[in-house]
Amino acid sequence: MTPEKLHAILYKFAESQGICLNNDKPFVMNIIAGLLANESRYGYRSCPCRLASALKEQDMDIICPCAYRDADMKDYGSCFCALYVSNDWNDGKIERKQVPERRPLEKRLL
Ligand code: SF4
């Protein structure tokens, strides 16, 4: 899978859900590089903004799109990494804030 191919897939996937990819393409390509690196490292596309355990069953909640994406999109207009965003977020119609980590403390590797 090339980064460009994954970008095209995720772009269509986001569109099919009525949301978007961040319109900052270089930023998105960095996130995609992280997803692909994690896939090659762990065998699954864990969130590039979080530390994975390397155990799929422990990381199911942070396999992209993570279990926290929809709640983060609802409250902030973007996911934790700002890969997935709303149309309004992309259009600058809502304030862009740092999305707080929603993953429970006990699941995080500190
Ligand atoms: S925060 Fe965004 S990029 Fe990270 S796993 Fe969730 S949906 Fe994917």
mmCIF file of N, CA and C and ligand atoms in Angstrom:
data_model
loop_
_atom_site.group_PDB
_atom_site.id
_atom_site.type_symbol
_atom_site.label_atom_id
_atom_site.label_comp_id
_atom_site.label_asym_id
_atom_site.label_seq_id
_atom_site.Cartn_x
_atom_site.Cartn_y
_atom_site.Cartn_z
ATOM 1 N N MET A 1 0.844 -1.196 0.000
ATOM 2 C CA MET A 1 0.000 0.000 0.000
ATOM 3 C C MET A 1 0.884 1.252 0.000
ATOM 4 N N THR A 2 0.665 2.102 -0.976
ATOM 5 C CA THR A 2 1.445 3.343 -0.992
ATOM 6 C C THR A 2 0.695 4.422 -0.199
ATOM 7 N N PRO A 3 1.425 5.434 0.277
ATOM 8 C CA PRO A 3 0.748 6.525 0.990
ATOM 9 C C PRO A 3 -0.331 7.198 0.130
ATOM 10 N N GLU A 4 -0.064 7.411 -1.133
ATOM 11 C CA GLU A 4 -1.055 8.066 -2.008
ATOM 12 C C GLU A 4 -2.300 7.201 -2.166
ATOM 13 N N LYS A 5 -2.098 5.896 -2.298
ATOM 14 C CA LYS A 5 -3.245 4.998 -2.445
ATOM 15 C C LYS A 5 -4.087 4.996 -1.163
ATOM 16 N N LEU A 6 -3.396 4.950 -0.023
ATOM 17 C CA LEU A 6 -4.139 4.978 1.238
ATOM 18 C C LEU A 6 -4.866 6.311 1.390
ATOM 19 N N HIS A 7 -4.232 7.383 0.967
ATOM 20 C CA HIS A 7 -4.898 8.692 1.031
ATOM 21 C C HIS A 7 -6.198 8.664 0.226
ATOM 22 N N ALA A 8 -6.142 8.114 -0.979
ATOM 23 C CA ALA A 8 -7.341 8.056 -1.833
ATOM 24 C C ALA A 8 -8.431 7.217 -1.169
ATOM 25 N N ILE A 9 -8.031 6.102 -0.548
ATOM 26 C CA ILE A 9 -9.007 5.239 0.122
ATOM 27 C C ILE A 9 -9.646 5.957 1.315
ATOM 28 N N LEU A 10 -8.803 6.592 2.124
ATOM 29 C CA LEU A 10 -9.331 7.261 3.322
ATOM 30 C C LEU A 10 -10.169 8.481 2.944
ATOM 31 N N TYR A 11 -9.809 9.141 1.864
ATOM 32 C CA TYR A 11 -10.574 10.297 1.398
ATOM 33 C C TYR A 11 -12.001 9.866 1.064
ATOM 34 N N LYS A 12 -12.105 8.772 0.314
ATOM 35 C CA LYS A 12 -13.441 8.267 -0.068
ATOM 36 C C LYS A 12 -14.190 7.742 1.154
ATOM 37 N N PHE A 13 -13.466 7.081 2.039
ATOM 38 C CA PHE A 13 -14.074 6.559 3.264
ATOM 39 C C PHE A 13 -14.670 7.708 4.085
ATOM 40 N N ALA A 14 -13.897 8.781 4.249
ATOM 41 C CA ALA A 14 -14.397 9.940 5.007
ATOM 42 C C ALA A 14 -15.632 10.519 4.323
ATOM 43 N N GLU A 15 -15.548 10.669 3.020
ATOM 44 C CA GLU A 15 -16.684 11.223 2.254
ATOM 45 C C GLU A 15 -17.939 10.375 2.461
ATOM 46 N N SER A 16 -17.757 9.059 2.461
ATOM 47 C CA SER A 16 -18.910 8.155 2.602
ATOM 48 C C SER A 16 -19.562 8.301 3.977
ATOM 49 N N GLN A 17 -18.829 8.879 4.931
ATOM 50 C CA GLN A 17 -19.371 9.064 6.283
ATOM 51 C C GLN A 17 -19.806 10.502 6.531
ATOM 52 N N GLY A 18 -19.753 11.315 5.482
ATOM 53 C CA GLY A 18 -20.188 12.710 5.616
ATOM 54 C C GLY A 18 -19.193 13.588 6.346
ATOM 55 N N ILE A 19 -17.926 13.126 6.421
ATOM 56 C CA ILE A 19 -16.877 13.940 7.046
ATOM 57 C C ILE A 19 -15.737 14.096 6.032
ATOM 58 N N CYS A 20 -14.608 14.630 6.447
ATOM 59 C CA CYS A 20 -13.511 14.883 5.497
ATOM 60 C C CYS A 20 -12.183 14.474 6.113
ATOM 61 N N LEU A 21 -11.194 14.435 5.247
ATOM 62 C CA LEU A 21 -9.819 14.442 5.743
ATOM 63 C C LEU A 21 -9.422 15.911 5.892
ATOM 64 N N ASN A 22 -8.558 16.171 6.837
ATOM 65 C CA ASN A 22 -7.974 17.512 7.000
ATOM 66 C C ASN A 22 -7.490 17.996 5.625
ATOM 67 N N ASN A 23 -7.800 19.237 5.273
ATOM 68 C CA ASN A 23 -7.403 19.695 3.934
ATOM 69 C C ASN A 23 -5.945 20.149 3.849
ATOM 70 N N ASP A 24 -5.191 19.968 4.938
ATOM 71 C CA ASP A 24 -3.741 20.216 4.904
ATOM 72 C C ASP A 24 -3.078 18.902 4.465
ATOM 73 N N LYS A 25 -2.881 18.790 3.169
ATOM 74 C CA LYS A 25 -2.407 17.501 2.613
ATOM 75 C C LYS A 25 -1.051 17.065 3.171
ATOM 76 N N PRO A 26 -0.046 17.955 3.278
ATOM 77 C CA PRO A 26 1.232 17.484 3.847
ATOM 78 C C PRO A 26 1.054 16.929 5.264
ATOM 79 N N PHE A 27 0.195 17.592 6.052
ATOM 80 C CA PHE A 27 -0.079 17.115 7.408
ATOM 81 C C PHE A 27 -0.707 15.721 7.347
ATOM 82 N N VAL A 28 -1.691 15.562 6.475
ATOM 83 C CA VAL A 28 -2.372 14.264 6.338
ATOM 84 C C VAL A 28 -1.399 13.182 5.872
ATOM 85 N N MET A 29 -0.504 13.526 4.961
ATOM 86 C CA MET A 29 0.440 12.520 4.469
ATOM 87 C C MET A 29 1.389 12.064 5.580
ATOM 88 N N ASN A 30 1.681 12.960 6.524
ATOM 89 C CA ASN A 30 2.498 12.566 7.683
ATOM 90 C C ASN A 30 1.749 11.575 8.561
ATOM 91 N N ILE A 31 0.466 11.841 8.767
ATOM 92 C CA ILE A 31 -0.348 10.911 9.573
ATOM 93 C C ILE A 31 -0.422 9.558 8.853
ATOM 94 N N ILE A 32 -0.626 9.607 7.555
ATOM 95 C CA ILE A 32 -0.722 8.371 6.775
ATOM 96 C C ILE A 32 0.599 7.598 6.831
ATOM 97 N N ALA A 33 1.705 8.303 6.771
ATOM 98 C CA ALA A 33 3.016 7.629 6.904
ATOM 99 C C ALA A 33 3.097 6.934 8.262
ATOM 100 N N GLY A 34 2.558 7.566 9.286
ATOM 101 C CA GLY A 34 2.545 6.963 10.623
ATOM 102 C C GLY A 34 1.653 5.731 10.677
ATOM 103 N N LEU A 35 0.500 5.802 10.030
ATOM 104 C CA LEU A 35 -0.394 4.638 9.996
ATOM 105 C C LEU A 35 0.290 3.463 9.304
ATOM 106 N N LEU A 36 0.956 3.747 8.194
ATOM 107 C CA LEU A 36 1.625 2.671 7.448
ATOM 108 C C LEU A 36 2.824 2.126 8.221
ATOM 109 N N ALA A 37 3.525 3.015 8.919
ATOM 110 C CA ALA A 37 4.665 2.554 9.736
ATOM 111 C C ALA A 37 4.163 1.639 10.850
ATOM 112 N N ASN A 38 3.038 2.029 11.472
ATOM 113 C CA ASN A 38 2.487 1.184 12.540
ATOM 114 C C ASN A 38 1.981 -0.146 11.988
ATOM 115 N N GLU A 39 1.428 -0.106 10.794
ATOM 116 C CA GLU A 39 0.973 -1.360 10.181
ATOM 117 C C GLU A 39 2.155 -2.295 9.958
ATOM 118 N N SER A 40 3.259 -1.728 9.488
ATOM 119 C CA SER A 40 4.405 -2.606 9.238
ATOM 120 C C SER A 40 5.054 -3.042 10.552
ATOM 121 N N ARG A 41 4.989 -2.188 11.574
ATOM 122 C CA ARG A 41 5.593 -2.499 12.874
ATOM 123 C C ARG A 41 4.744 -3.503 13.667
ATOM 124 N N TYR A 42 3.453 -3.280 13.703
ATOM 125 C CA TYR A 42 2.577 -4.068 14.593
ATOM 126 C C TYR A 42 1.636 -5.019 13.858
ATOM 127 N N GLY A 43 1.440 -4.754 12.548
ATOM 128 C CA GLY A 43 0.483 -5.580 11.811
ATOM 129 C C GLY A 43 -0.913 -4.985 11.790
ATOM 130 N N TYR A 44 -1.070 -3.811 12.361
ATOM 131 C CA TYR A 44 -2.365 -3.110 12.319
ATOM 132 C C TYR A 44 -2.091 -1.602 12.340
ATOM 133 N N ARG A 45 -3.050 -0.853 11.812
ATOM 134 C CA ARG A 45 -2.864 0.600 11.682
ATOM 135 C C ARG A 45 -3.321 1.310 12.947
ATOM 136 N N SER A 46 -2.469 1.266 13.957
ATOM 137 C CA SER A 46 -2.832 1.961 15.186
ATOM 138 C C SER A 46 -2.587 3.454 15.022
ATOM 139 N N CYS A 47 -3.255 4.208 15.855
ATOM 140 C CA CYS A 47 -3.207 5.672 15.795
ATOM 141 C C CYS A 47 -1.749 6.160 15.877
ATOM 142 N N PRO A 48 -1.318 6.971 14.926
ATOM 143 C CA PRO A 48 0.065 7.450 14.969
ATOM 144 C C PRO A 48 0.311 8.499 16.052
ATOM 145 N N CYS A 49 -0.741 8.973 16.705
ATOM 146 C CA CYS A 49 -0.592 9.990 17.753
ATOM 147 C C CYS A 49 -0.569 9.376 19.150
ATOM 148 N N ARG A 50 -0.575 8.059 19.202
ATOM 149 C CA ARG A 50 -0.598 7.380 20.496
ATOM 150 C C ARG A 50 0.401 6.229 20.489
ATOM 151 N N LEU A 51 0.819 5.856 21.698
ATOM 152 C CA LEU A 51 1.763 4.753 21.829
ATOM 153 C C LEU A 51 0.990 3.435 21.849
ATOM 154 N N ALA A 52 1.328 2.548 20.936
ATOM 155 C CA ALA A 52 0.649 1.251 20.876
ATOM 156 C C ALA A 52 1.389 0.245 21.754
ATOM 157 N N SER A 53 0.658 -0.805 22.136
ATOM 158 C CA SER A 53 1.269 -1.833 22.995
ATOM 159 C C SER A 53 1.943 -2.929 22.184
ATOM 160 N N ALA A 54 1.616 -3.010 20.902
ATOM 161 C CA ALA A 54 2.048 -4.087 20.010
ATOM 162 C C ALA A 54 1.196 -5.336 20.197
ATOM 163 N N LEU A 55 0.167 -5.259 21.037
ATOM 164 C CA LEU A 55 -0.771 -6.362 21.214
ATOM 165 C C LEU A 55 -2.119 -5.902 20.672
ATOM 166 N N LYS A 56 -2.524 -6.500 19.571
ATOM 167 C CA LYS A 56 -3.727 -6.016 18.885
ATOM 168 C C LYS A 56 -4.943 -5.954 19.807
ATOM 169 N N GLU A 57 -5.099 -7.010 20.619
ATOM 170 C CA GLU A 57 -6.302 -7.032 21.463
ATOM 171 C C GLU A 57 -6.325 -5.889 22.477
ATOM 172 N N GLN A 58 -5.147 -5.396 22.849
ATOM 173 C CA GLN A 58 -5.096 -4.263 23.791
ATOM 174 C C GLN A 58 -5.227 -2.922 23.080
ATOM 175 N N ASP A 59 -5.004 -2.958 21.784
ATOM 176 C CA ASP A 59 -5.001 -1.697 21.026
ATOM 177 C C ASP A 59 -6.217 -1.551 20.117
ATOM 178 N N MET A 60 -7.199 -2.433 20.270
ATOM 179 C CA MET A 60 -8.358 -2.375 19.376
ATOM 180 C C MET A 60 -8.999 -0.988 19.362
ATOM 181 N N ASP A 61 -8.986 -0.324 20.516
ATOM 182 C CA ASP A 61 -9.654 0.991 20.597
ATOM 183 C C ASP A 61 -8.888 2.090 19.872
ATOM 184 N N ILE A 62 -7.629 1.839 19.533
ATOM 185 C CA ILE A 62 -6.860 2.889 18.846
ATOM 186 C C ILE A 62 -6.452 2.471 17.436
ATOM 187 N N ILE A 63 -7.136 1.452 16.906
ATOM 188 C CA ILE A 63 -6.928 1.136 15.490
ATOM 189 C C ILE A 63 -7.778 2.129 14.703
ATOM 190 N N CYS A 64 -7.151 2.775 13.763
ATOM 191 C CA CYS A 64 -7.782 3.882 13.038
ATOM 192 C C CYS A 64 -8.875 3.399 12.067
ATOM 193 N N PRO A 65 -10.060 3.998 12.077
ATOM 194 C CA PRO A 65 -10.496 5.095 12.939
ATOM 195 C C PRO A 65 -10.779 4.582 14.361
ATOM 196 N N CYS A 66 -10.235 5.274 15.330
ATOM 197 C CA CYS A 66 -10.294 4.801 16.717
ATOM 198 C C CYS A 66 -11.706 4.901 17.286
ATOM 199 N N ALA A 67 -11.865 4.272 18.428
ATOM 200 C CA ALA A 67 -13.177 4.239 19.097
ATOM 201 C C ALA A 67 -13.585 5.619 19.600
ATOM 202 N N TYR A 68 -12.663 6.563 19.606
ATOM 203 C CA TYR A 68 -12.932 7.893 20.176
ATOM 204 C C TYR A 68 -13.218 8.932 19.098
ATOM 205 N N ARG A 69 -13.053 8.538 17.841
ATOM 206 C CA ARG A 69 -13.168 9.510 16.758
ATOM 207 C C ARG A 69 -14.518 10.216 16.723
ATOM 208 N N ASP A 70 -15.594 9.451 16.781
ATOM 209 C CA ASP A 70 -16.905 10.072 16.580
ATOM 210 C C ASP A 70 -17.244 11.055 17.701
ATOM 211 N N ALA A 71 -16.913 10.693 18.938
ATOM 212 C CA ALA A 71 -17.182 11.608 20.055
ATOM 213 C C ALA A 71 -16.308 12.856 19.931
ATOM 214 N N ASP A 72 -15.052 12.677 19.516
ATOM 215 C CA ASP A 72 -14.168 13.838 19.344
ATOM 216 C C ASP A 72 -14.664 14.735 18.210
ATOM 217 N N MET A 73 -15.115 14.114 17.132
ATOM 218 C CA MET A 73 -15.653 14.905 16.011
ATOM 219 C C MET A 73 -16.877 15.696 16.465
ATOM 220 N N LYS A 74 -17.702 15.053 17.262
ATOM 221 C CA LYS A 74 -18.930 15.721 17.720
ATOM 222 C C LYS A 74 -18.587 16.921 18.613
ATOM 223 N N ASP A 75 -17.630 16.740 19.501
ATOM 224 C CA ASP A 75 -17.320 17.804 20.467
ATOM 225 C C ASP A 75 -16.343 18.846 19.929
ATOM 226 N N TYR A 76 -15.433 18.443 19.048
ATOM 227 C CA TYR A 76 -14.363 19.356 18.622
ATOM 228 C C TYR A 76 -14.258 19.547 17.111
ATOM 229 N N GLY A 77 -15.009 18.746 16.359
ATOM 230 C CA GLY A 77 -14.940 18.872 14.894
ATOM 231 C C GLY A 77 -13.752 18.155 14.289
ATOM 232 N N SER A 78 -12.951 17.500 15.121
ATOM 233 C CA SER A 78 -11.819 16.737 14.571
ATOM 234 C C SER A 78 -11.502 15.580 15.499
ATOM 235 N N CYS A 79 -10.809 14.592 14.947
ATOM 236 C CA CYS A 79 -10.332 13.506 15.795
ATOM 237 C C CYS A 79 -9.079 13.975 16.546
ATOM 238 N N PHE A 80 -8.610 13.172 17.451
ATOM 239 C CA PHE A 80 -7.453 13.506 18.297
ATOM 240 C C PHE A 80 -6.239 13.939 17.465
ATOM 241 N N CYS A 81 -6.001 13.248 16.348
ATOM 242 C CA CYS A 81 -4.848 13.560 15.486
ATOM 243 C C CYS A 81 -5.151 14.657 14.472
ATOM 244 N N ALA A 82 -6.445 15.007 14.318
ATOM 245 C CA ALA A 82 -6.885 15.950 13.267
ATOM 246 C C ALA A 82 -6.680 15.379 11.864
ATOM 247 N N LEU A 83 -6.779 14.053 11.755
ATOM 248 C CA LEU A 83 -6.816 13.441 10.417
ATOM 249 C C LEU A 83 -8.233 13.581 9.865
ATOM 250 N N TYR A 84 -9.213 13.126 10.648
ATOM 251 C CA TYR A 84 -10.617 13.265 10.257
ATOM 252 C C TYR A 84 -11.164 14.542 10.876
ATOM 253 N N VAL A 85 -11.831 15.307 10.037
ATOM 254 C CA VAL A 85 -12.392 16.581 10.502
ATOM 255 C C VAL A 85 -13.763 16.777 9.865
ATOM 256 N N SER A 86 -14.499 17.741 10.402
ATOM 257 C CA SER A 86 -15.797 18.075 9.804
ATOM 258 C C SER A 86 -15.578 19.095 8.673
ATOM 259 N N ASN A 87 -16.588 19.248 7.851
ATOM 260 C CA ASN A 87 -16.525 20.280 6.797
ATOM 261 C C ASN A 87 -16.314 21.646 7.431
ATOM 262 N N ASP A 88 -17.042 21.931 8.517
ATOM 263 C CA ASP A 88 -16.916 23.247 9.172
ATOM 264 C C ASP A 88 -15.504 23.464 9.709
ATOM 265 N N TRP A 89 -14.893 22.426 10.230
ATOM 266 C CA TRP A 89 -13.516 22.538 10.747
ATOM 267 C C TRP A 89 -12.585 22.899 9.591
ATOM 268 N N ASN A 90 -12.739 22.167 8.471
ATOM 269 C CA ASN A 90 -11.888 22.449 7.302
ATOM 270 C C ASN A 90 -12.113 23.863 6.777
ATOM 271 N N ASP A 91 -13.367 24.334 6.871
ATOM 272 C CA ASP A 91 -13.694 25.664 6.354
ATOM 273 C C ASP A 91 -13.377 26.781 7.345
ATOM 274 N N GLY A 92 -12.835 26.416 8.512
ATOM 275 C CA GLY A 92 -12.476 27.432 9.503
ATOM 276 C C GLY A 92 -13.676 28.057 10.188
ATOM 277 N N LYS A 93 -14.820 27.355 10.151
ATOM 278 C CA LYS A 93 -16.035 27.924 10.752
ATOM 279 C C LYS A 93 -16.160 27.601 12.233
ATOM 280 N N ILE A 94 -15.332 26.686 12.704
ATOM 281 C CA ILE A 94 -15.342 26.417 14.143
ATOM 282 C C ILE A 94 -13.909 26.532 14.662
ATOM 283 N N GLU A 95 -13.828 26.909 15.935
ATOM 284 C CA GLU A 95 -12.516 27.109 16.537
ATOM 285 C C GLU A 95 -11.760 25.781 16.597
ATOM 286 N N ARG A 96 -10.503 25.825 16.215
ATOM 287 C CA ARG A 96 -9.681 24.604 16.250
ATOM 288 C C ARG A 96 -9.005 24.505 17.600
ATOM 289 N N LYS A 97 -9.332 23.442 18.297
ATOM 290 C CA LYS A 97 -8.774 23.264 19.633
ATOM 291 C C LYS A 97 -7.994 21.969 19.692
ATOM 292 N N GLN A 98 -7.054 21.918 20.616
ATOM 293 C CA GLN A 98 -6.369 20.657 20.889
ATOM 294 C C GLN A 98 -7.399 19.690 21.474
ATOM 295 N N VAL A 99 -7.554 18.553 20.851
ATOM 296 C CA VAL A 99 -8.532 17.572 21.341
ATOM 297 C C VAL A 99 -7.915 16.818 22.522
ATOM 298 N N PRO A 100 -8.564 16.859 23.673
ATOM 299 C CA PRO A 100 -7.992 16.132 24.817
ATOM 300 C C PRO A 100 -8.065 14.620 24.618
ATOM 301 N N GLU A 101 -7.114 13.925 25.197
ATOM 302 C CA GLU A 101 -7.083 12.459 25.090
ATOM 303 C C GLU A 101 -8.269 11.856 25.825
ATOM 304 N N ARG A 102 -9.052 11.082 25.102
ATOM 305 C CA ARG A 102 -10.246 10.448 25.662
ATOM 306 C C ARG A 102 -9.950 9.000 26.080
ATOM 307 N N ARG A 103 -8.825 8.488 25.635
ATOM 308 C CA ARG A 103 -8.510 7.095 25.964
ATOM 309 C C ARG A 103 -8.329 6.977 27.481
ATOM 310 N N PRO A 104 -8.982 5.980 28.101
ATOM 311 C CA PRO A 104 -8.858 5.852 29.560
ATOM 312 C C PRO A 104 -7.393 5.691 29.981
ATOM 313 N N LEU A 105 -7.072 6.303 31.100
ATOM 314 C CA LEU A 105 -5.698 6.286 31.623
ATOM 315 C C LEU A 105 -5.126 4.881 31.709
ATOM 316 N N GLU A 106 -5.948 3.940 32.141
ATOM 317 C CA GLU A 106 -5.431 2.591 32.349
ATOM 318 C C GLU A 106 -5.049 1.900 31.045
ATOM 319 N N LYS A 107 -5.522 2.419 29.914
ATOM 320 C CA LYS A 107 -5.162 1.813 28.629
ATOM 321 C C LYS A 107 -3.926 2.467 28.024
ATOM 322 N N ARG A 108 -3.528 3.619 28.574
ATOM 323 C CA ARG A 108 -2.384 4.321 28.004
ATOM 324 C C ARG A 108 -1.078 3.760 28.526
ATOM 325 N N LEU A 109 -0.085 3.763 27.667
ATOM 326 C CA LEU A 109 1.252 3.342 28.091
ATOM 327 C C LEU A 109 1.980 4.590 28.523
ATOM 328 N N LEU A 110 2.274 4.715 29.782
ATOM 329 C CA LEU A 110 2.894 5.951 30.270
ATOM 330 C C LEU A 110 4.401 5.832 30.308
HETATM 331 S S1 SF4 B 1 -7.271 9.974 16.437
HETATM 332 FE FE1 SF4 B 1 -7.722 10.127 14.255
HETATM 333 S S2 SF4 B 1 -5.888 9.332 13.255
HETATM 334 FE FE2 SF4 B 1 -5.808 8.661 15.387
HETATM 335 S S3 SF4 B 1 -6.808 6.658 15.323
HETATM 336 FE FE3 SF4 B 1 -8.367 8.147 15.845
HETATM 337 S S4 SF4 B 1 -9.306 8.583 13.897
HETATM 338 FE FE4 SF4 B 1 -7.329 7.674 13.442
#
